[in-house]
Short mmCIF file of C-alpha atoms in Angstrom, two decimals:
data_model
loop_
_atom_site.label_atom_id
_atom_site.label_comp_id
_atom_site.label_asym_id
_atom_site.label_seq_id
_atom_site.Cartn_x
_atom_site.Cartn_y
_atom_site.Cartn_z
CA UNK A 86 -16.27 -49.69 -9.37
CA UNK A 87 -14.09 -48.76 -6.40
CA UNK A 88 -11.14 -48.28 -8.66
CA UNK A 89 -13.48 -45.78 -10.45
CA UNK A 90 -14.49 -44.17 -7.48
CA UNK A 91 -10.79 -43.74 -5.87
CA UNK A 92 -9.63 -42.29 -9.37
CA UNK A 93 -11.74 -39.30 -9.30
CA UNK A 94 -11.03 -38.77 -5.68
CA UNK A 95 -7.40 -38.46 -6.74
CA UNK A 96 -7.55 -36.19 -9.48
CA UNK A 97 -8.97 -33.54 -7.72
CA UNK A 98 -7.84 -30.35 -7.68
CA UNK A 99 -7.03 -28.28 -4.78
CA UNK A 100 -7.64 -25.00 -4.86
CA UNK A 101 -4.81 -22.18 -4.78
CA UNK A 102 -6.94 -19.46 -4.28
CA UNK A 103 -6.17 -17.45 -1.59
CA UNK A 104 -8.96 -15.61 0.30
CA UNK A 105 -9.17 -12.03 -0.21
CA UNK A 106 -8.32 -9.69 2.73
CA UNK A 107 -6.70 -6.77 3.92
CA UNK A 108 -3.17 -5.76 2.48
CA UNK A 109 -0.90 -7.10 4.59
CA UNK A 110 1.74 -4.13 3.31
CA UNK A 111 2.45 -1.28 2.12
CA UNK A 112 5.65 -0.64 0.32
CA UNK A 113 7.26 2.53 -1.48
CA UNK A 114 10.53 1.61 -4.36
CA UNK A 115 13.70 2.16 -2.37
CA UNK A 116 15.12 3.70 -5.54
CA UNK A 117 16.16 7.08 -5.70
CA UNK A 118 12.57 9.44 -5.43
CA UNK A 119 12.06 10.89 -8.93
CA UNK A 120 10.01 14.10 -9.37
CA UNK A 121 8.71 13.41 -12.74
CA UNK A 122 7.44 10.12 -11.94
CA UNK A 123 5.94 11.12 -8.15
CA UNK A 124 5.50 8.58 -5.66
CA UNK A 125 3.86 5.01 -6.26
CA UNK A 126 2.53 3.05 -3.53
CA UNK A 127 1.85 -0.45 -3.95
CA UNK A 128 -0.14 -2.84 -1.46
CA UNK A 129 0.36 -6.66 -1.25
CA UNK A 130 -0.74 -9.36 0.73
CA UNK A 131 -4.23 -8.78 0.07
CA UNK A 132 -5.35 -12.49 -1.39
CA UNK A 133 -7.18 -13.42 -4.35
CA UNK A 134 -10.21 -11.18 -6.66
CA UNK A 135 -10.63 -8.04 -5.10
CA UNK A 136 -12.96 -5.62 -6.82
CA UNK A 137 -11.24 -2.34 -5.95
CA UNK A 138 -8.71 -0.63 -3.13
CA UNK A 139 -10.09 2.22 -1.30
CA UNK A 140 -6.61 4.81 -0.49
CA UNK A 141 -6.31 7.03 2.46
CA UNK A 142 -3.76 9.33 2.09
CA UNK A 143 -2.22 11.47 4.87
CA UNK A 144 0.94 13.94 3.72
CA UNK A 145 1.84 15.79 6.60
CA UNK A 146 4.70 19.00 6.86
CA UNK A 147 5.84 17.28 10.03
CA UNK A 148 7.77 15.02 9.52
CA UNK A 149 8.95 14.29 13.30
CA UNK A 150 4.81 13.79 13.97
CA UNK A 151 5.35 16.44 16.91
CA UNK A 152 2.38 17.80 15.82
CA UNK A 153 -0.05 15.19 14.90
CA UNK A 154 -2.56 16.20 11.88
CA UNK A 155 -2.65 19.94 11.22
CA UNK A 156 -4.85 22.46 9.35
CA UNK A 157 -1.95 22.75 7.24
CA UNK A 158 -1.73 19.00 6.52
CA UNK A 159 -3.28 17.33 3.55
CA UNK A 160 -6.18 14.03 3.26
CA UNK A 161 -6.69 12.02 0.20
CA UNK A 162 -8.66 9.36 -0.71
CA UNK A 163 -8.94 7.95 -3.58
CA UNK A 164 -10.50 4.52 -5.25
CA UNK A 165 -7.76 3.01 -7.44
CA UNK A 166 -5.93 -0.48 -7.84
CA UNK A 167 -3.45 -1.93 -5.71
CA UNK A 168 -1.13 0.71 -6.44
CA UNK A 169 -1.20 4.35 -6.82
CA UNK A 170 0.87 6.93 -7.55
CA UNK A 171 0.72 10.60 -5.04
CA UNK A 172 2.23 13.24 -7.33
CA UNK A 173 5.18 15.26 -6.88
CA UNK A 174 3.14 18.15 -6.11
CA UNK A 175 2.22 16.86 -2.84
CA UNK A 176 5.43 15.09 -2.28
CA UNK A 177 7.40 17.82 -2.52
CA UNK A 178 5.66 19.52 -0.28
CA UNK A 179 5.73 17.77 2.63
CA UNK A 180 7.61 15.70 4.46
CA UNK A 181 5.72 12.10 5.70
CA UNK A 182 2.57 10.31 4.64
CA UNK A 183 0.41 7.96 6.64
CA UNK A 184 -1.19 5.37 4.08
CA UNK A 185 -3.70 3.16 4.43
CA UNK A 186 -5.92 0.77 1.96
CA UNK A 187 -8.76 -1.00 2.05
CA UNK A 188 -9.32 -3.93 0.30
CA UNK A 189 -12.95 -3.95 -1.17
CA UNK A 190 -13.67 -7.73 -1.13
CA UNK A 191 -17.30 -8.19 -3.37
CA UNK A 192 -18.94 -5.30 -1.28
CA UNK A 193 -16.69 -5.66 2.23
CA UNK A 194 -13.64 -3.36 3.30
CA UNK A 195 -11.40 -5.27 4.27
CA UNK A 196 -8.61 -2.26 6.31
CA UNK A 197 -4.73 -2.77 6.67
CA UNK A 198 -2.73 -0.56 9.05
CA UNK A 199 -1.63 2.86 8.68
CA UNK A 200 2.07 3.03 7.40
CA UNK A 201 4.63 6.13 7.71
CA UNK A 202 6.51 6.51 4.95
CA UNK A 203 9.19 9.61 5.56
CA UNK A 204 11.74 11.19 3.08
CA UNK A 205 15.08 10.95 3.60
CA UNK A 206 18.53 12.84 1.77
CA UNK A 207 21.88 11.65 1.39
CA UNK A 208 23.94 13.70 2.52
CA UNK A 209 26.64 12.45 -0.11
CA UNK A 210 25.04 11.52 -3.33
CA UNK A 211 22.01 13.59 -2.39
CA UNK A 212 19.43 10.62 -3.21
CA UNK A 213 16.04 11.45 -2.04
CA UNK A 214 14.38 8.58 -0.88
CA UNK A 215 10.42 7.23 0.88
CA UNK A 216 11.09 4.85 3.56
CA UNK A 217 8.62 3.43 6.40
CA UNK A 218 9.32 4.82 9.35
CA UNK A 219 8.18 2.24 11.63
CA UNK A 220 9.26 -1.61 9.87
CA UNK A 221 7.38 -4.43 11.37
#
């Protein structure tokens, strides 16, 4: 009977599942921005069975953030998975977005940080590219 009772003890299974919570990042690809295809944000980090991501989208002209949030500026939000894509139309347009997500977990919004993503030229090869503007 013990040996019974130590074999089902051992086989066990631990669990792998990882909680779910906020994003823990934001990223942009560090490829070469194309127009056609806009710009796709994608969170990670945020654990296991969300039910949703709520995006908040700020695409500022100021890039240098001299100016903080402007008439002129631009707020989205948006429900969609953990990764969305902002369209050229607004990219183009202006230069820096603060992005944040929230991670619905069964009913509970779960917020990561704001992130700056800026565009930047080469002045060479002319390659257009989103980076964060603050890295961790």
């Amino acid at each position: 009977m013990a040996l019974g009772l130590l074999g089902s003890v051992s086989c066990q299974e631990r669990s792998t599942t990882t909680p779910c919570r906020f994003a823990d990042n934001i990223a942009v690809t560090g490829d070469c921005y194309d127009p056609s295809a806009g710009l796709t944000l994608t969170a990670t980090g945020y654990g296991d069975s969300p039910s949703g991501f709520e995006w908040v989208i700020y695409a500022l002209k100021d890039s240098a953030s001299i100016n903080g949030f402007t008439a002129r500026d631009l707020k989205i939000n948006i429900e969609a998975s953990d990764h969305m894509t902002v369209p050229d139309s607004i990219v183009n347009a202006n230069g820096r977005l603060i992005v944040k997500v929230a991670t619905n977990c069964q009913g509970t919004l779960k917020h990561s940080m704001y992130y700056a993503f800026v565009k930047r030229t080469d002045a060479v090869s002319q390659c257009t590219t989103w980076a964060q503007q603050y890295t961790k």
